[in-house]
Coordinates of C-alpha atoms and ligand atoms in Angstrom, one line a residue:
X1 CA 10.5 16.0 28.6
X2 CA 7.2 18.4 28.3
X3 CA 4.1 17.8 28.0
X4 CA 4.4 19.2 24.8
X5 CA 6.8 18.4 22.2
X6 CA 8.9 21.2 20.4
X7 CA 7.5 22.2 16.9
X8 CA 8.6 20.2 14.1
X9 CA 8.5 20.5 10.2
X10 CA 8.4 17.6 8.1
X11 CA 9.7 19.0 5.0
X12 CA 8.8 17.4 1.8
X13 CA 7.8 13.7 2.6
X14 CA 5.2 11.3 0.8
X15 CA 2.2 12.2 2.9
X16 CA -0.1 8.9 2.7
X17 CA -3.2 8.0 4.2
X18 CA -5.9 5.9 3.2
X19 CA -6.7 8.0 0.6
X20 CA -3.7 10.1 0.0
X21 CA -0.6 10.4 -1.7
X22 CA 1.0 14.0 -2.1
X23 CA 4.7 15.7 -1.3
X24 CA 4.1 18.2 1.3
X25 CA 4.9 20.1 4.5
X26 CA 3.8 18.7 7.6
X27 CA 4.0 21.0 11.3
X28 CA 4.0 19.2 14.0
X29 CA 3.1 21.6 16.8
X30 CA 1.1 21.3 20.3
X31 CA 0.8 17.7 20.1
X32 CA -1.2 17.7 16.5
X33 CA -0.8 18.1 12.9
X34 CA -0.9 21.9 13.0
X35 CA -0.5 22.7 8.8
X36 CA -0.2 20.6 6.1
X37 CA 1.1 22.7 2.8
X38 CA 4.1 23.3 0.6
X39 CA 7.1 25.0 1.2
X40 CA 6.1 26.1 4.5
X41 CA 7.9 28.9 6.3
X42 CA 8.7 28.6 9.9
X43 CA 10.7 30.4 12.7
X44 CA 14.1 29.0 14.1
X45 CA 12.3 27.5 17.1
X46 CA 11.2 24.5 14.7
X47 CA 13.2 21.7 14.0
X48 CA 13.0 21.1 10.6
X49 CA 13.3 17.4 9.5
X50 CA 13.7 16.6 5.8
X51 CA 11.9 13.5 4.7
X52 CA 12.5 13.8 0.8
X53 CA 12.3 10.1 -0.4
X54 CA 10.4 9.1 3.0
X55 CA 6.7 8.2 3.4
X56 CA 4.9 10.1 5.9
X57 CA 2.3 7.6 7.4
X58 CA -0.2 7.8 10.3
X59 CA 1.4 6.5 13.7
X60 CA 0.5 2.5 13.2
X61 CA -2.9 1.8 15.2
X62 CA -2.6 -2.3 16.4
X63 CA -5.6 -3.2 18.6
X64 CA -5.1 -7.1 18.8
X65 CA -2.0 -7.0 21.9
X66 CA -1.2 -8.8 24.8
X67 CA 0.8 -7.0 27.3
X68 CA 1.6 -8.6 31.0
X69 CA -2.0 -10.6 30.5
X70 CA -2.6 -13.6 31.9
X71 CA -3.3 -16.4 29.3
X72 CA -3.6 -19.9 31.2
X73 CA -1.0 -20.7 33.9
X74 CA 1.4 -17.9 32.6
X75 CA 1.5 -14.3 31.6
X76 CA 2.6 -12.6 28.3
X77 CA 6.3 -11.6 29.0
X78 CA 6.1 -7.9 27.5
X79 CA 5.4 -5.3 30.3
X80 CA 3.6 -2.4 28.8
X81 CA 6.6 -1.0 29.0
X82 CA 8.9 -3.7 27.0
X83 CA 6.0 -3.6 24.3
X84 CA 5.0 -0.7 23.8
X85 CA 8.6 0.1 23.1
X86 CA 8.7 -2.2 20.6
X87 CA 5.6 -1.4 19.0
X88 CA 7.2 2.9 18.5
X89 CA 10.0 0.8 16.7
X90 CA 8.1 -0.7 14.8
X91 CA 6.0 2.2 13.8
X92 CA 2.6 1.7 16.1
X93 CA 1.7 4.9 18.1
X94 CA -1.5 3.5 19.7
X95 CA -2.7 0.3 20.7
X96 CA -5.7 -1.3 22.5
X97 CA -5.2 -4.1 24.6
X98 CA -6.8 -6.4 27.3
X99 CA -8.5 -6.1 30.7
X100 CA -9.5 -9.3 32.1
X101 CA -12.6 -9.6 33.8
X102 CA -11.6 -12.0 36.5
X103 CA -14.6 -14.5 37.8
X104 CA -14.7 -12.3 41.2
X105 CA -14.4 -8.7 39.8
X106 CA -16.6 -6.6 37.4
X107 CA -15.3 -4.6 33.9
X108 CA -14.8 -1.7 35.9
X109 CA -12.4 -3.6 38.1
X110 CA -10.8 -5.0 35.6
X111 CA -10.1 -1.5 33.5
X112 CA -8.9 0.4 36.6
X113 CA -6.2 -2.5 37.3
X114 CA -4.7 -2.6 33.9
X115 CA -4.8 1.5 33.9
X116 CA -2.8 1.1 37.3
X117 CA -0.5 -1.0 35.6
X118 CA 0.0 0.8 32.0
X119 CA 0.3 4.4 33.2
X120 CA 3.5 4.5 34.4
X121 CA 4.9 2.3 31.8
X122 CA 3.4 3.0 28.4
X123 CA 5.8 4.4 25.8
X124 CA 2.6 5.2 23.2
X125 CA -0.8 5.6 23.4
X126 CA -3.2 3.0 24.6
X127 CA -6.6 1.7 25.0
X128 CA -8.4 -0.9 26.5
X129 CA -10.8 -3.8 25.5
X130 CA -12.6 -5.5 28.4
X131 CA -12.2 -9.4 28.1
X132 CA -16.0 -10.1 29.4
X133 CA -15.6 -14.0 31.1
X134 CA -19.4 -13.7 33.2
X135 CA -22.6 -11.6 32.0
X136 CA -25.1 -10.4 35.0
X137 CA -27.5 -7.7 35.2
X138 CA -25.0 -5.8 36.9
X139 CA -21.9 -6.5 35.0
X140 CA -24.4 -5.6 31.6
X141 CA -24.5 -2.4 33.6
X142 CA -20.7 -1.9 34.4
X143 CA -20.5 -2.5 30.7
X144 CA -22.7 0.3 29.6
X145 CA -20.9 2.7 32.5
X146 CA -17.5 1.8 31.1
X147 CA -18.6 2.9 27.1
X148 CA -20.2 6.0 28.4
X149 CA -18.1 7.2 31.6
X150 CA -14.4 5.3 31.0
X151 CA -13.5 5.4 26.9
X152 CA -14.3 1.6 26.8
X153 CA -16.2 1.0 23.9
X154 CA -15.2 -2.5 22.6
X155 CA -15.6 -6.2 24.5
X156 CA -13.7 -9.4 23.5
X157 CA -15.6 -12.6 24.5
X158 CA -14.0 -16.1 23.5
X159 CA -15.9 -19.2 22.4
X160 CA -12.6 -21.0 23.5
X161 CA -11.0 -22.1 26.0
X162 CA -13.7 -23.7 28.1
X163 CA -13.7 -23.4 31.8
X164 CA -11.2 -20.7 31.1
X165 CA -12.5 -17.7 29.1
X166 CA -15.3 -19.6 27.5
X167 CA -18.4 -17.7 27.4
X168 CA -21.2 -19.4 26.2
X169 CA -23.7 -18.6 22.9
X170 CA -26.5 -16.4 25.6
X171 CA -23.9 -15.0 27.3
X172 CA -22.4 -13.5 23.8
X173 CA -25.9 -12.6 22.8
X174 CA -27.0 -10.6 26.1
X175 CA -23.4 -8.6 25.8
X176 CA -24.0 -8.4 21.9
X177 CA -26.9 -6.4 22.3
X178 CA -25.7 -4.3 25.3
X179 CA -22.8 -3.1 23.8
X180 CA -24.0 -2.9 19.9
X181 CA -27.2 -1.0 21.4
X182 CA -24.4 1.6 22.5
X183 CA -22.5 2.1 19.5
X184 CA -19.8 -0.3 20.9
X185 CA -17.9 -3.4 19.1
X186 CA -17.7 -6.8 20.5
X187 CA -14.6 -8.8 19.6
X188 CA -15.1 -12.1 19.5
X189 CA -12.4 -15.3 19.6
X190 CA -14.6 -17.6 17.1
X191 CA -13.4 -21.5 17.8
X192 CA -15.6 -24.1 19.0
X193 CA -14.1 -24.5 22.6
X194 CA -15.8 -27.6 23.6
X195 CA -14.8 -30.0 20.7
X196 CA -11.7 -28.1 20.3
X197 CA -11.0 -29.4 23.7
X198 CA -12.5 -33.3 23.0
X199 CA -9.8 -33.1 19.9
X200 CA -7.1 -32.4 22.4
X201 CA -7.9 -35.1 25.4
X202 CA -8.3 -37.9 22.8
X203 CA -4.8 -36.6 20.9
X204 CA -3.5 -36.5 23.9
X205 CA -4.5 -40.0 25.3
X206 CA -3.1 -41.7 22.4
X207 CA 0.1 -40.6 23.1
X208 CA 0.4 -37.2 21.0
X209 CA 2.5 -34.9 22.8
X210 CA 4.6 -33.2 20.5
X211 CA 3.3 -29.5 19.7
X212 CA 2.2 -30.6 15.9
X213 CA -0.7 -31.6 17.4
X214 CA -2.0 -28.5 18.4
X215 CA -2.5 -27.5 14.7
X216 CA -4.4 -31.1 13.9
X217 CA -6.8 -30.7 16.8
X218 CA -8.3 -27.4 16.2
X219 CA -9.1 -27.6 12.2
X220 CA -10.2 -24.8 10.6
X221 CA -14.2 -26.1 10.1
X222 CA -14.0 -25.4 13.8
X223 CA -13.2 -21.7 13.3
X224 CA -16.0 -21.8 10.8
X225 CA -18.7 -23.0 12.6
X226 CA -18.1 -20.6 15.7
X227 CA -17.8 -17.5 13.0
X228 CA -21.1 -18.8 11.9
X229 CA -22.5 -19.1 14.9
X230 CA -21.1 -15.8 16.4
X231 CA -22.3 -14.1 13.1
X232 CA -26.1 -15.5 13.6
X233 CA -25.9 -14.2 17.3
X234 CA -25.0 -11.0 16.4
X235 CA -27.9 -10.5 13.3
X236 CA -30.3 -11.4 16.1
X237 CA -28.6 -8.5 18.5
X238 CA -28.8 -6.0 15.3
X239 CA -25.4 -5.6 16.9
X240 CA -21.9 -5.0 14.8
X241 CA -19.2 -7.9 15.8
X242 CA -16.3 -8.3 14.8
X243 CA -13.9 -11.4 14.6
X244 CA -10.3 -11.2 15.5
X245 CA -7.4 -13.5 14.2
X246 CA -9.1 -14.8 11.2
X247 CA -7.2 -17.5 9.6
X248 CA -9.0 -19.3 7.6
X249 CA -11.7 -19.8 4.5
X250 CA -13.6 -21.5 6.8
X251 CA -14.4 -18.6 8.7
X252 CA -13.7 -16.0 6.0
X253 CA -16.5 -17.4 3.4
X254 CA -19.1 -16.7 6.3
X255 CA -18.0 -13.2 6.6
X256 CA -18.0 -12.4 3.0
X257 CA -21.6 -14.0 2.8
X258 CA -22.8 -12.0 5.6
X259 CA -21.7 -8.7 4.8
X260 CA -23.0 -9.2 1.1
X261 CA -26.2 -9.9 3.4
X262 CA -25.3 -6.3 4.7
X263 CA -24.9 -7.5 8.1
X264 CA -22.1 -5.5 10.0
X265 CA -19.4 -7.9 10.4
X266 CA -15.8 -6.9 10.3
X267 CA -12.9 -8.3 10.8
X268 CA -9.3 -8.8 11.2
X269 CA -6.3 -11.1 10.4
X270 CA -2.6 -11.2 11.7
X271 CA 0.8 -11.2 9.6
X272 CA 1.9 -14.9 10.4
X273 CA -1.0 -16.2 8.6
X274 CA 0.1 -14.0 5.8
X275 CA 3.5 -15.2 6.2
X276 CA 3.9 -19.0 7.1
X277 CA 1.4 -21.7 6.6
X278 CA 0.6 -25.2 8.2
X279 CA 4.0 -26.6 6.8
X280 CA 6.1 -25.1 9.9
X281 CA 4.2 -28.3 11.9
X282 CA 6.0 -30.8 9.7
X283 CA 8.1 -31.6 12.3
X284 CA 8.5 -33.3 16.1
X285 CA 11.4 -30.6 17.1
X286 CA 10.1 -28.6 20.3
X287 CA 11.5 -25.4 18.2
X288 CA 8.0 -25.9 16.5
X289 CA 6.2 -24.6 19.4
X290 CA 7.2 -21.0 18.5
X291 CA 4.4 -21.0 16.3
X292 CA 1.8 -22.5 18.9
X293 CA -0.5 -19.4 18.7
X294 CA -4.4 -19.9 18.5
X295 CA -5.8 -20.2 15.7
X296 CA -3.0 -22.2 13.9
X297 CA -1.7 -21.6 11.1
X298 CA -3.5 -22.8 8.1
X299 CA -3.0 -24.1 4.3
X300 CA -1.4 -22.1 1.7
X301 CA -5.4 -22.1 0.0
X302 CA -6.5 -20.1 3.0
X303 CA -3.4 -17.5 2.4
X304 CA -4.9 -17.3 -0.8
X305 CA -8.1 -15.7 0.2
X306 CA -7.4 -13.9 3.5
X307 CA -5.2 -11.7 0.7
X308 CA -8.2 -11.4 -1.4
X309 CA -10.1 -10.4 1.7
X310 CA -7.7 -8.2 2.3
X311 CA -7.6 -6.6 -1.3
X312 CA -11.5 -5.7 -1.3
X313 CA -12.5 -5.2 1.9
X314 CA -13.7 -8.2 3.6
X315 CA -11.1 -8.3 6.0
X316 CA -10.9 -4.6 7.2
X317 CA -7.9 -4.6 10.1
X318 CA -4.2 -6.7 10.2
X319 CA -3.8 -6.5 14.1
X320 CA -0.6 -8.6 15.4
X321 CA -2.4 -10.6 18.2
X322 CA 1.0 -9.8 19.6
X323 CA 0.9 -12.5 22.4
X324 CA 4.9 -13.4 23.2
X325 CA 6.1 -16.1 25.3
X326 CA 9.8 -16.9 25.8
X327 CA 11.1 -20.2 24.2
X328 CA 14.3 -20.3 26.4
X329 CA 14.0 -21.2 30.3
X330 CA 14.6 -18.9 32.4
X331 CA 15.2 -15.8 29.9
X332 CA 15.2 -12.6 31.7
X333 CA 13.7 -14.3 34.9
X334 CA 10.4 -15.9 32.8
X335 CA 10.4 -19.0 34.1
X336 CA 8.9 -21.7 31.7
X337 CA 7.0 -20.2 29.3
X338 CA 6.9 -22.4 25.7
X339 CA 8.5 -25.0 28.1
X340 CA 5.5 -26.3 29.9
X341 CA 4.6 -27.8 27.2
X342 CA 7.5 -29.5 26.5
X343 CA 5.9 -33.4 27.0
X344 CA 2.0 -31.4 26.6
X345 CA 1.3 -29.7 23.5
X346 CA -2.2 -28.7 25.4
X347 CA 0.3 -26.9 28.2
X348 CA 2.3 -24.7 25.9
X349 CA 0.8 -21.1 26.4
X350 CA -1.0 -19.8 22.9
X351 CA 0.7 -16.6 21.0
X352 CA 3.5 -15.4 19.4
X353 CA 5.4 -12.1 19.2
X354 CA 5.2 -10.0 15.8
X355 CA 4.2 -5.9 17.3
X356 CA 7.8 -5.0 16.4
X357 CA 7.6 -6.1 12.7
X358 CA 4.2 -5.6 11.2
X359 CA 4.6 -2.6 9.3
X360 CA 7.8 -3.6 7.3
X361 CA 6.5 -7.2 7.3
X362 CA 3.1 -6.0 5.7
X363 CA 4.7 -3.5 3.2
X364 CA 7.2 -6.3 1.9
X365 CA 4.6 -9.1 1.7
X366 CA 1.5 -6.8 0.7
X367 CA 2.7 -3.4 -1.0
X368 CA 5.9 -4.6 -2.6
X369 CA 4.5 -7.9 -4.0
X370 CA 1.4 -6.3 -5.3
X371 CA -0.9 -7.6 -3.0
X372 CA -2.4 -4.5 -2.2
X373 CA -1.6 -0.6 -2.5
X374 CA 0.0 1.7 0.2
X375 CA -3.1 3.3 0.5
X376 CA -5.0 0.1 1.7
X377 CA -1.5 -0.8 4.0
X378 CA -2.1 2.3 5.6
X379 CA -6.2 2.0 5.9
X380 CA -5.2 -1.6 6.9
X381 CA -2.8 -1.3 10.0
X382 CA -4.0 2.2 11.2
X383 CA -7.0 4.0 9.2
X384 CA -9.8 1.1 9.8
X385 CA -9.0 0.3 13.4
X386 CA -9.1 3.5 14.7
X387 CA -12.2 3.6 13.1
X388 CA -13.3 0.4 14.2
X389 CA -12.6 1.0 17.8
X390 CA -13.2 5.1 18.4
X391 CA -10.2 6.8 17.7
X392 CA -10.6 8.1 14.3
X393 CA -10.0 11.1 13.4
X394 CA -7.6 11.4 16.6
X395 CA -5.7 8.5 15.2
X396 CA -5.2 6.4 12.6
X397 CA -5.0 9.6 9.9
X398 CA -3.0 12.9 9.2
X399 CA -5.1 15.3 9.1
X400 CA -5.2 19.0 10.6
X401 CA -6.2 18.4 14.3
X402 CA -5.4 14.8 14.1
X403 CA -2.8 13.7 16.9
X404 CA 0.7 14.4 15.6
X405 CA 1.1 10.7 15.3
X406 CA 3.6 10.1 12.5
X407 CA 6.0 7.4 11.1
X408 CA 8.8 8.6 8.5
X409 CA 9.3 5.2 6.9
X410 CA 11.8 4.2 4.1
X411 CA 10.9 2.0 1.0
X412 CA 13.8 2.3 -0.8
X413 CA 16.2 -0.2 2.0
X414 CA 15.9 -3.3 3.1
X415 CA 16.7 -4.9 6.6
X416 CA 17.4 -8.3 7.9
X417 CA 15.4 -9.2 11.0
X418 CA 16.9 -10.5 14.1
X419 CA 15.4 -11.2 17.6
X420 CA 18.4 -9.6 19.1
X421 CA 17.8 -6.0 17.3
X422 CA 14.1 -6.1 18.7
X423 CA 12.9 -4.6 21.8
X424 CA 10.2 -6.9 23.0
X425 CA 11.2 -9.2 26.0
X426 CA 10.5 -12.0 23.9
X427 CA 13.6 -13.9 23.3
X428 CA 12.4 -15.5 19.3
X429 CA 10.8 -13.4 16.3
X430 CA 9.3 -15.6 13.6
X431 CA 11.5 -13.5 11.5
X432 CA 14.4 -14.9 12.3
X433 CA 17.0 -14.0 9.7
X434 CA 14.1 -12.6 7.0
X435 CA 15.5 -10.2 4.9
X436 CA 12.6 -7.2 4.0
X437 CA 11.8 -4.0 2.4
X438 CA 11.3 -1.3 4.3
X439 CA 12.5 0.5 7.7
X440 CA 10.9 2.8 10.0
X441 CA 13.2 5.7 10.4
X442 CA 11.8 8.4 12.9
X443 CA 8.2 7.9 14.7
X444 CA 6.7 11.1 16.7
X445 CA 4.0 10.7 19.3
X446 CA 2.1 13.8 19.7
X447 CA 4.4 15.4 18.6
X448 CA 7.5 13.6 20.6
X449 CA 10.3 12.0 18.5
X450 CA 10.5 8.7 20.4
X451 CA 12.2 6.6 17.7
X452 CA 15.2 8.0 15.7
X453 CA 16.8 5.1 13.9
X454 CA 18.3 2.8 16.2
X455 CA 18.1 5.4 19.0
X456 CA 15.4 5.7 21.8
X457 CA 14.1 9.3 22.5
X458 CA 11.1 8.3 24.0
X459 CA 10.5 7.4 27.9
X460 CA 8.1 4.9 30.1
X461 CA 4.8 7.1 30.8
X462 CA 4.6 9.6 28.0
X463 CA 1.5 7.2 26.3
X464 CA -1.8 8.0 27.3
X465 CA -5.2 6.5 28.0
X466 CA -6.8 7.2 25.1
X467 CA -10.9 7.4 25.6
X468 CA -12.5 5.5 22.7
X469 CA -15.8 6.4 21.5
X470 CA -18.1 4.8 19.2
X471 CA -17.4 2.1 16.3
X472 CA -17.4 4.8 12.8
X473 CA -17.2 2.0 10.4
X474 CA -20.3 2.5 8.3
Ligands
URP1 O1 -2.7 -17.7 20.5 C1 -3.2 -16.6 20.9 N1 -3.9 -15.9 20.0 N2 -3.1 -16.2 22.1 C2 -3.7 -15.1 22.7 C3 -5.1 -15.3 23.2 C4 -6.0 -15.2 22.1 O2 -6.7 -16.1 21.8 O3 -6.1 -14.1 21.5
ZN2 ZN1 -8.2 -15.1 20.6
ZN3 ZN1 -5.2 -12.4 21.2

C-alpha cells in the first residue's frame, strides 16, 4: 500500500461535525479532505463511493487507551496492533495512549520505548500521554523538551495506587504548573489512594475476597475529595487539568462548580458508566470481575447526571479507558489475567475492554434515546478531544485540509454484539449479546480504506505518530 491512498469520492452522505449537518460531496485525495461540494465531477482515477443514507463523521478520536501497558503485575492484553485494529472497526482513527515513566527512566525514555513498540504495529494514528510516577528538576525539564521537541503535550498523574503510580499532592502541583505554563494538559486519575487502599486491607482482613468488594471499598466521596483536591491544585498552578474516567456526582458537582468559577477544568467519562451501574456487583460469581475497572461503577443517580454533564457541557470527552484483561486462563497465551484475583479482589488487574464499541454504543444510548444530538456525539467522541489534546483541526473534524479521517456509519441497522465478532485480544465485551443501533460501515485513514464492512483493508504500520500541540479548548 502507498504512502498515499488513491482519490476517493464520497458521494452524497450526511456530512456531520460538531456543528454540521448537510448532504454533500466529500474528495478524499493526498491523505486530506481535498473538496467538500455537491455534485462534484471527478476523473475515472477516483473511486467513487455512494454514501446516500450514511453519515459521514470525523475518524473517532479516543484518548483514554491502554495498549501492552503495564498496570500492576500484568500488562493490558491488546498489542497496538490487536487494538488499534479494533479501534478502525469501531470507527476511531486516532488515539492517544500511555508511556510509563518507570522509577529509573525519564519521560523522554519512556516516549521513545512506547514509539519503538507502536510503529511497527499501529493500524491508525496515535499519540502519546506520558504517565509522570517521579517529579525532579530534570524530569520538569524532560517534560518541557517532550511538549516542545517530541508532540507530547499532555501528562497523566494518578492520586491512586500508592507505592505504584501514586504521585503525591506537590508532586501534581510542581508538574501542574510546568506543563499548564506550556500550553499542555495534565490528566489526572482523581481517587484518594491512601484510604482507598486502608478500605481494601481491612475488607480484605475480614475475610472479603470476592470481587464485590472492590466497588464497596472505593466509594465515590473518595473520587470526590481527590477531584476536589486535584481541582484546588490546579487553580493554584493557573494550570488547565483535566479528569479522566469520571463516574460519579461526587466528582462531577466539583467540576461543574469550578468551571462556573471559570476555572479550566475538563473532563471525561467512559460508556460503561453510561451503560451499567453498581447492580452488576450484586453477586459472589467470579464472572463479576469483568467489570473490575477503576473507578467502579456507580448508582443509577450518578448516570443521571454524568448524562446531564454530558448534555451541556460539563463533561466535554467520552474516552473508553479501554484497559482489557482476559477473563479465561490461558487465552491466546495470557496467562492469568482477571484470574489472580480469583481468592483477592485487590489482585484482579483494573480495566475493561470497550474501544471496539463506543461509537454504536454512544449513538444507541445517547443520540437514539435523546440524550443528546449527533452533533454533540460527534464533538463528544472526536471534536473535543482533539481539541483537548493538540490535534484539532488535523483531527477530530472534516474540514478542507483536515486529515481524510472518515467513518461512513449507518443509523438506520441494528447489530447484536458479540466478543467473538470483535477484534481486540480480549476474550469478554461487556456487550455481550446487546442488541444496538448503528454500524460502522467503511472507515478511511488518510485517505486509506482500512475497514470495509466485515473486511480488513488496512495493515500493521500504516498509523502514525501524530505530534500534538497545545490544549485549544478555550
Ligand atoms: O481500571 C482502570 N481504569 N484501569 C486502567 C488504569 C487507570 O486507572 O486508568
Ligand atoms: Zn485511571
Ligand atoms: Zn485508564
Amino acid at each position: 500500500m502507498s504512502d498515499h491512498a488513491n482519490a476517493t469520492l464520497i458521494r452524497n452522505g450526511r456530512v456531520i461535525t460538531a456543528v454540521d449537518d448537510y448532504v454533500a460531496d466529500v474528495l478524499l485525495k493526498d491523505g486530506i479532505v481535498h473538496t467538500i461540494g455537491q455534485h462534484l465531477e471527478v476523473g475515472d482515477d477516483v473511486q467513487v463511493v455512494d454514501a446516500t443514507g450514511l453519515y459521514v463523521l470525523p475518524g473517532g478520536v479516543d484518548t483514554h487507551v491502554h495498549m501492552e501497558n503495564v498496570v500492576g503485575p500484568t500488562m493490558t492484553c491488546d498489542t497496538f496492533a490487536s487494538g488499534t485494529k479494533a479501534a478502525a472497526f469501531g470507527g476511531t482513527t486516532t488515539v492517544v495512549d500511555f508511556a510509563l515513566q518507570t522509577a529509573e527512566d525519564s519521560p523522554l525514555g519512556a516516549i521513545a520505548r512506547a514509539q519503538r513498540s507502536a510503529e511497527s504495529q499501529v493500524n491508525i494514528d496515535y499519540g502519546l500521554h506520558v504517565i509522570i510516577t517521579r517529579v525532579d528538576e530534570q524530569v520538569l525539564k524532560d517534560v518541557r523538551y517532550a511538549m516542545h521537541h517530541e508532540g507530547v503535550s499532555s501528562f497523566k498523574m494518578f492520586m491512586a495506587y500508592p507505592g505504584v503510580m501514586m504521585a503525591d499532592d506537590a508532586a501534581i502541583f510542581r508538574m501542574l504548573r510546568q506543563v499548564g505554563a506550556d500550553g499542555g494538559m495534565l490528566a489526572l486519575h482523581a481517587e484518594n489512594g491512601t484510604v482507598i487502599d486502608l478500605l481494601i486491607k481491612e475488607a480484605l482482613a475480614a475475610g472479603h475476597t470476592s470481587p464485590r468488594y472492590h466497588e464497596m471499598t472505593r466509594p465515590a466521596i473518595m473520587e470526590g475529595e481527590a477531584t476536589h483536591r486535584g481541582i484546588r491544585l490546579a487553580e493554584l498552578a493557573e494550570a488547565p487539568i483535566y479528569f479522566v474516567h469520571v463516574s460519579s456526582n461526587q466528582a462531577l458537582k466539583h467540576i461543574v462548580q469550578a468551571r462556573a468559577e471559570g476555572i479550566p477544568v475538563f473532563a471525561e467519562t467512559c460508556p460503561h458508566y453510561l451503560l451499567f451501574d453498581k447492580s452488576v456487583y450484586n453477586s459472589d460469581d467470579f464472572e463479576i470481575a469483568k467489570y473490575v475497572m477503576t473507578p467502579p461503577l456507580r448508582t443509577n443517580e450518578d448516570q443521571k447526571h454524568l448524562w446531564r454533564a454530558l448534555r451541556y457541557d460539563d463533561l466535554q470527552v467520552i474516552a473508553t479507558d479501554h484497559c482489557p484483561f482476559c477473563m479465561k486462563e490461558g487465552h491466546l497465551g495470557f496467562q492469568k489475567q482477571k484470574q489472580m484475583g480469583k481468592d483477592d479482589f485487590s489482585m484482579i488487574p483494573n480495566g475493561a475492554p470497550g474501544i471496539e464499541t463506543r461509537l454504536v454504543s454512544l449513538f444507541d444510548i445517547g443520540v437514539m434515546k435523546g440524550k443528546f444530538s449527533l452533533n454533540r456525539f460527534v464533538e463528544l467522541t472526536a471534536t473535543s478531544p482533539a481539541k483537548l489534546f493538540g490535534l484539532f483541526p488535523k483531527k477530530g473534524t472534516i474540514a478542507v485540509g483536515s486529515d481524510a479521517d472518515v467513518v461512513l456509519f449507518n443509523p438506520a441497522v441494528t447489530q447484536t454484539i458479540r466478543a467473538q465478532d470483535l477484534h481486540s485480544n480480549v476474550d469478554y465485551t461487556l456487550l455481550e449479546g446487546r442488541t444496538l443501533q448503528g454500524r460502522v460501515e467503511k472507515v478511511f485513514l488518510r485517505g486509506h480504506l482500512i475497514v470495509d464492512g466485515k473486511e480488513w483493508k488496512g495493515r500493521e504500520g500504516l498509523g502514525r505518530f501524530v505530534p500534538r500541540g497545545q490544549v485549544n479548548a478555550f
